[in-house]
Short mmCIF file of C-alpha atoms in Angstrom, two decimals:
data_model
loop_
_atom_site.label_atom_id
_atom_site.label_comp_id
_atom_site.label_asym_id
_atom_site.label_seq_id
_atom_site.Cartn_x
_atom_site.Cartn_y
_atom_site.Cartn_z
CA UNK A 162 -80.02 47.80 50.61
CA UNK A 163 -81.86 44.48 50.38
CA UNK A 164 -79.25 42.67 52.48
CA UNK A 165 -79.18 45.44 55.05
CA UNK A 166 -82.97 45.55 55.19
CA UNK A 167 -83.22 41.80 55.77
CA UNK A 168 -80.55 41.97 58.45
CA UNK A 169 -82.35 44.81 60.24
CA UNK A 170 -85.67 42.97 60.00
CA UNK A 171 -84.11 39.89 61.62
CA UNK A 172 -82.48 42.07 64.28
CA UNK A 173 -85.85 43.68 65.04
CA UNK A 174 -87.51 40.27 65.32
CA UNK A 175 -84.87 38.95 67.72
CA UNK A 176 -84.90 42.02 69.96
CA UNK A 177 -88.68 42.44 69.96
CA UNK A 178 -89.53 38.82 70.77
CA UNK A 179 -86.90 38.26 73.46
CA UNK A 180 -87.44 41.57 75.25
CA UNK A 181 -91.24 41.20 75.09
CA UNK A 182 -90.99 37.70 76.56
CA UNK A 183 -88.54 38.45 79.38
CA UNK A 184 -89.16 42.10 80.32
CA UNK A 185 -91.15 41.20 83.46
CA UNK A 186 -91.02 37.47 84.22
CA UNK A 187 -93.63 36.53 86.81
CA UNK A 188 -94.86 33.01 87.57
CA UNK A 189 -98.50 32.21 86.94
CA UNK A 190 -100.64 29.13 87.34
CA UNK A 191 -98.20 27.01 89.36
CA UNK A 192 -99.97 23.78 90.31
CA UNK A 193 -99.76 22.91 94.02
CA UNK A 194 -100.91 19.62 95.53
CA UNK A 195 -102.23 20.35 99.03
CA UNK A 196 -103.01 18.05 101.92
CA UNK A 197 -104.32 19.95 104.92
CA UNK A 198 -107.25 19.94 107.37
CA UNK A 199 -110.28 21.74 105.85
CA UNK A 200 -110.10 24.70 108.24
CA UNK A 201 -106.44 25.38 107.53
CA UNK A 202 -106.95 24.90 103.79
CA UNK A 203 -109.68 27.53 103.85
CA UNK A 204 -107.27 29.95 105.56
CA UNK A 205 -104.35 29.25 103.22
CA UNK A 206 -106.19 29.75 99.94
CA UNK A 207 -107.20 33.41 100.51
CA UNK A 208 -103.78 34.14 102.01
CA UNK A 209 -102.06 32.90 98.87
CA UNK A 210 -104.46 34.77 96.61
CA UNK A 211 -103.85 38.02 98.48
CA UNK A 212 -100.06 37.72 98.48
CA UNK A 213 -99.70 36.38 94.91
CA UNK A 214 -102.88 36.67 92.82
CA UNK A 215 -103.12 34.03 90.10
CA UNK A 216 -99.72 32.51 90.84
CA UNK A 217 -100.83 29.28 92.56
CA UNK A 218 -103.53 26.78 91.70
CA UNK A 219 -104.25 24.57 94.71
CA UNK A 220 -105.45 21.01 94.17
CA UNK A 221 -106.47 18.93 97.20
CA UNK A 222 -105.10 15.39 97.54
CA UNK A 223 -106.05 12.56 99.88
CA UNK A 224 -102.80 12.08 101.77
CA UNK A 225 -99.34 13.45 102.40
CA UNK A 226 -97.89 10.63 100.31
CA UNK A 227 -100.19 11.52 97.40
CA UNK A 228 -98.94 15.11 97.56
CA UNK A 229 -95.35 13.90 97.54
CA UNK A 230 -95.99 11.56 94.62
CA UNK A 231 -97.67 14.30 92.61
CA UNK A 232 -94.42 16.28 92.69
CA UNK A 233 -92.26 13.25 91.84
CA UNK A 234 -94.58 12.30 88.94
CA UNK A 235 -94.48 15.90 87.67
CA UNK A 236 -98.24 16.31 88.00
CA UNK A 237 -97.66 19.27 90.33
CA UNK A 238 -95.01 22.00 90.56
CA UNK A 239 -94.90 21.68 94.33
CA UNK A 240 -96.89 20.52 97.33
CA UNK A 241 -98.01 21.76 100.72
CA UNK A 242 -98.57 19.21 103.50
CA UNK A 243 -100.08 20.32 106.83
CA UNK A 244 -100.36 17.53 109.36
CA UNK A 245 -100.77 17.78 113.15
CA UNK A 246 -99.90 21.46 113.07
CA UNK A 247 -96.67 20.86 111.18
CA UNK A 248 -96.34 22.29 107.64
CA UNK A 249 -94.01 21.03 104.92
CA UNK A 250 -93.44 22.61 101.50
CA UNK A 251 -92.31 20.06 98.91
CA UNK A 252 -90.38 21.19 95.83
CA UNK A 253 -88.35 19.58 93.03
CA UNK A 254 -85.36 21.72 92.08
CA UNK A 255 -84.51 19.44 89.14
CA UNK A 256 -87.76 20.49 87.45
CA UNK A 257 -86.62 24.13 87.37
CA UNK A 258 -84.86 26.22 90.01
CA UNK A 259 -87.00 29.32 89.40
CA UNK A 260 -90.21 27.35 89.84
CA UNK A 261 -88.90 25.63 92.97
CA UNK A 262 -87.92 29.01 94.46
CA UNK A 263 -91.34 30.49 93.68
CA UNK A 264 -93.09 27.52 95.29
CA UNK A 265 -90.97 27.51 98.45
CA UNK A 266 -91.04 31.27 98.98
CA UNK A 267 -94.75 31.76 98.29
CA UNK A 268 -96.03 28.81 100.30
CA UNK A 269 -93.69 29.52 103.21
CA UNK A 270 -94.92 33.12 103.31
CA UNK A 271 -98.57 32.02 103.26
CA UNK A 272 -98.03 29.55 106.12
CA UNK A 273 -96.16 32.19 108.14
CA UNK A 274 -99.04 34.65 107.68
CA UNK A 275 -101.23 32.16 109.55
CA UNK A 276 -98.84 32.10 112.50
CA UNK A 277 -97.18 28.78 111.66
CA UNK A 278 -93.82 27.80 110.26
CA UNK A 279 -93.10 25.63 107.24
CA UNK A 280 -90.18 23.32 106.55
CA UNK A 281 -89.01 23.15 102.91
CA UNK A 282 -88.06 19.74 101.51
CA UNK A 283 -86.41 19.44 98.10
CA UNK A 284 -87.48 16.06 96.74
CA UNK A 285 -85.29 16.19 93.61
CA UNK A 286 -82.14 18.27 94.15
CA UNK A 287 -79.85 18.97 91.22
CA UNK A 288 -76.50 17.17 91.07
CA UNK A 289 -73.18 19.00 91.35
CA UNK A 290 -72.50 18.53 87.63
CA UNK A 291 -75.66 20.51 86.77
CA UNK A 292 -76.03 22.73 89.81
CA UNK A 293 -78.41 25.28 88.21
CA UNK A 294 -80.22 22.94 85.83
CA UNK A 295 -78.97 24.69 82.68
CA UNK A 296 -77.67 21.65 80.80
CA UNK A 297 -81.04 20.58 79.38
CA UNK A 298 -81.76 24.08 78.04
CA UNK A 299 -78.40 24.55 76.33
CA UNK A 300 -78.47 21.02 74.94
CA UNK A 301 -81.82 21.92 73.39
CA UNK A 302 -80.35 25.10 71.85
CA UNK A 303 -77.46 23.14 70.35
CA UNK A 304 -79.71 20.50 68.79
CA UNK A 305 -82.12 23.13 67.38
CA UNK A 306 -79.30 25.11 65.75
CA UNK A 307 -77.51 22.02 64.44
CA UNK A 308 -80.70 20.53 63.01
CA UNK A 309 -81.64 23.81 61.30
CA UNK A 310 -78.17 23.98 59.77
CA UNK A 311 -78.28 20.33 58.69
CA UNK A 312 -81.64 20.67 56.93
CA UNK A 313 -80.67 23.95 55.21
CA UNK A 314 -77.26 22.73 54.04
CA UNK A 315 -78.71 19.48 52.77
CA UNK A 316 -81.23 21.45 50.71
CA UNK A 317 -78.52 23.72 49.28
CA UNK A 318 -75.90 21.03 48.58
CA UNK A 319 -78.21 18.19 47.52
CA UNK A 320 -81.05 20.06 45.85
CA UNK A 321 -82.07 17.23 43.52
CA UNK A 322 -82.36 14.60 46.24
CA UNK A 323 -85.75 12.88 46.02
CA UNK A 324 -88.35 13.25 48.74
CA UNK A 325 -87.96 9.74 50.17
CA UNK A 326 -84.16 9.88 49.95
CA UNK A 327 -84.19 13.25 51.73
CA UNK A 328 -86.54 11.88 54.36
CA UNK A 329 -84.18 8.97 54.96
CA UNK A 330 -81.13 11.24 55.05
CA UNK A 331 -82.73 13.54 57.61
CA UNK A 332 -83.80 10.53 59.66
CA UNK A 333 -80.21 9.27 59.69
CA UNK A 334 -78.99 12.74 60.58
CA UNK A 335 -81.43 12.90 63.51
CA UNK A 336 -80.30 9.52 64.83
CA UNK A 337 -76.66 10.64 64.70
CA UNK A 338 -77.62 13.99 66.28
CA UNK A 339 -79.13 12.16 69.25
CA UNK A 340 -76.03 10.01 69.71
CA UNK A 341 -73.71 13.01 69.42
CA UNK A 342 -75.76 15.07 71.90
CA UNK A 343 -75.89 12.25 74.46
CA UNK A 344 -72.20 11.42 74.07
CA UNK A 345 -71.23 15.08 74.35
CA UNK A 346 -73.23 15.80 77.49
CA UNK A 347 -72.45 12.57 79.35
CA UNK A 348 -69.03 11.66 77.97
CA UNK A 349 -67.32 14.96 77.19
CA UNK A 350 -68.91 17.57 79.46
CA UNK A 351 -70.03 15.22 82.24
CA UNK A 352 -73.66 16.24 82.68
CA UNK A 353 -77.11 14.74 81.96
CA UNK A 354 -75.42 11.41 82.67
CA UNK A 355 -77.03 8.17 83.78
CA UNK A 356 -79.65 8.23 80.99
CA UNK A 357 -77.63 7.98 77.78
CA UNK A 358 -80.23 6.27 75.58
CA UNK A 359 -83.22 8.30 76.79
CA UNK A 360 -81.25 11.53 76.20
CA UNK A 361 -80.23 10.28 72.76
CA UNK A 362 -83.85 9.41 71.97
CA UNK A 363 -85.26 12.79 73.07
CA UNK A 364 -82.61 14.79 71.21
CA UNK A 365 -83.02 12.66 68.07
CA UNK A 366 -86.77 13.31 68.17
CA UNK A 367 -86.11 17.04 68.68
CA UNK A 368 -83.80 16.98 65.65
CA UNK A 369 -86.55 15.37 63.55
CA UNK A 370 -89.09 17.89 64.87
CA UNK A 371 -86.88 20.75 63.66
CA UNK A 372 -85.22 19.36 60.51
CA UNK A 373 -88.30 17.88 58.81
CA UNK A 374 -90.51 21.00 59.08
CA UNK A 375 -87.52 23.10 57.95
CA UNK A 376 -87.04 20.86 54.91
CA UNK A 377 -90.76 21.13 54.13
CA UNK A 378 -90.68 24.94 54.32
CA UNK A 379 -87.65 25.02 52.04
CA UNK A 380 -89.38 22.73 49.56
CA UNK A 381 -92.50 24.91 49.46
CA UNK A 382 -90.99 28.41 49.76
CA UNK A 383 -87.46 28.05 48.44
CA UNK A 384 -84.86 30.38 49.94
CA UNK A 385 -87.55 32.29 51.87
CA UNK A 386 -88.04 29.13 53.91
CA UNK A 387 -84.61 29.64 55.49
CA UNK A 388 -85.65 32.86 57.19
CA UNK A 389 -89.08 31.56 58.15
CA UNK A 390 -87.73 28.37 59.69
CA UNK A 391 -85.10 30.31 61.66
CA UNK A 392 -87.73 32.70 63.02
CA UNK A 393 -90.14 29.88 63.87
CA UNK A 394 -87.79 27.28 65.36
CA UNK A 395 -84.94 29.41 66.69
CA UNK A 396 -86.15 32.92 67.52
CA UNK A 397 -89.77 32.28 68.51
CA UNK A 398 -89.04 28.78 69.79
CA UNK A 399 -86.30 29.85 72.18
CA UNK A 400 -87.92 33.12 73.31
CA UNK A 401 -91.14 31.28 74.20
CA UNK A 402 -89.38 28.40 75.95
CA UNK A 403 -88.77 30.48 79.07
CA UNK A 404 -84.99 30.44 78.78
CA UNK A 405 -83.54 29.48 82.14
CA UNK A 406 -86.97 30.03 83.74
CA UNK A 407 -90.08 28.24 82.45
CA UNK A 408 -93.03 29.18 80.22
CA UNK A 409 -95.16 29.81 83.33
CA UNK A 410 -93.06 32.98 83.85
CA UNK A 411 -93.90 34.41 80.40
CA UNK A 412 -96.83 36.52 79.13
CA UNK A 413 -99.85 34.60 77.82
CA UNK A 414 -98.92 34.50 74.12
CA UNK A 415 -95.39 33.25 74.77
CA UNK A 416 -96.55 30.72 77.36
CA UNK A 417 -99.01 29.18 74.89
CA UNK A 418 -96.59 29.19 71.94
CA UNK A 419 -93.79 27.72 74.07
CA UNK A 420 -95.84 24.61 74.77
CA UNK A 421 -96.45 23.82 71.10
CA UNK A 422 -93.05 24.61 69.53
CA UNK A 423 -90.32 21.93 69.85
CA UNK A 424 -87.74 23.66 72.08
CA UNK A 425 -89.51 23.79 75.45
CA UNK A 426 -91.12 20.32 75.26
CA UNK A 427 -87.67 18.90 74.44
CA UNK A 428 -86.08 20.58 77.44
CA UNK A 429 -88.94 19.36 79.63
CA UNK A 430 -88.53 15.81 78.33
CA UNK A 431 -84.77 15.89 78.95
CA UNK A 432 -85.30 16.91 82.56
CA UNK A 433 -87.90 14.17 82.94
CA UNK A 434 -85.74 11.33 81.60
CA UNK A 435 -82.61 12.39 83.51
CA UNK A 436 -84.06 13.43 86.89
CA UNK A 437 -87.62 12.03 87.15
CA UNK A 438 -87.31 8.48 85.75
CA UNK A 439 -89.29 9.49 82.67
CA UNK A 440 -92.39 10.76 84.50
CA UNK A 441 -94.12 13.55 82.61
CA UNK A 442 -92.71 12.82 79.15
CA UNK A 443 -96.03 12.01 77.48
CA UNK A 444 -97.10 15.49 76.35
CA UNK A 445 -93.59 16.77 75.42
CA UNK A 446 -92.85 13.73 73.28
CA UNK A 447 -96.27 13.97 71.62
CA UNK A 448 -95.44 17.57 70.58
CA UNK A 449 -92.10 16.48 69.08
CA UNK A 450 -93.68 13.55 67.22
CA UNK A 451 -96.37 15.89 65.92
CA UNK A 452 -93.80 18.29 64.45
CA UNK A 453 -91.90 15.41 62.83
CA UNK A 454 -95.12 14.09 61.24
CA UNK A 455 -96.12 17.56 60.02
CA UNK A 456 -92.68 18.03 58.47
CA UNK A 457 -92.67 14.63 56.78
CA UNK A 458 -96.19 15.16 55.44
CA UNK A 459 -95.27 18.60 54.13
CA UNK A 460 -92.20 17.23 52.35
CA UNK A 461 -94.12 14.42 50.68
CA UNK A 462 -96.98 16.72 49.70
CA UNK A 463 -94.53 19.18 48.14
CA UNK A 464 -92.89 16.36 46.19
CA UNK A 465 -96.21 15.50 44.64
CA UNK A 466 -97.27 19.07 43.82
CA UNK A 467 -94.02 20.95 43.14
CA UNK A 468 -91.27 20.11 40.68
CA UNK A 469 -88.78 22.99 41.09
CA UNK A 470 -86.44 21.31 43.56
CA UNK A 471 -83.44 23.47 42.66
CA UNK A 472 -82.76 26.28 45.20
CA UNK A 473 -83.69 29.67 43.79
CA UNK A 474 -80.40 31.54 43.06
CA UNK A 475 -78.82 33.60 44.34
CA UNK A 476 -78.44 32.46 47.93
#
């Protein structure tokens, strides 16, 4: 009865979180850099708000080149440039195909409503070996699952390992995890190539951001930490990451949570280092470093306050 009850509780959590997050995905708050004459800008803003309320946030820039650079630097999800009566919609498919589609369709429709026609330019198309941009997401899933398993198995099989020794072991595991992930994607599968060491670095940091907090939860809670870490890092982390979309498509709670749990920042950082020359990695890497520091601090604090290192039987 206990085993069945725990299994049903986990089933409920999976189903509830994923269906709540993805039942009606709609983009919201997409940032658009706009360069246009004042009169046309004043016409476009109400047109966009009528056709898609709350979806686009327009930010004026000083030149067409500034609008273009905002997209390439990942400071904007897209751009609209209106110059001499000619309109161009700038997107970056490598930053997310769903977001690029929403930008191109919405801005093109708004320009057409004003009697003009817009040309769509994809500044960062996806390569043939990652034609839908899924590789970064599934690499993230693999590293999250592997790092959870590594931290849990190390706790079960080496229960009496000291705090500093465990910290060093998990650090070594994370370094190897980064190398394995980068070698697998670039060397075996043939995707996310051309940035081996940046990919290895991001995935190693993701591994630390998952394994260290998991080890800390296990040290504080014992066996109960297994379920809590799985729900936090795997179930909630992946459901709030936007899946193959992006967090901007999710309801408010999931959008906020997705930005602070490790999975989505890691995927965002992988896209940035592979397709955008590292632009836009500051915030995602800060989130991953924060989780690693929280996990390490929790482990060391538990070592000083708790002495029952042995896993609570039965498992």
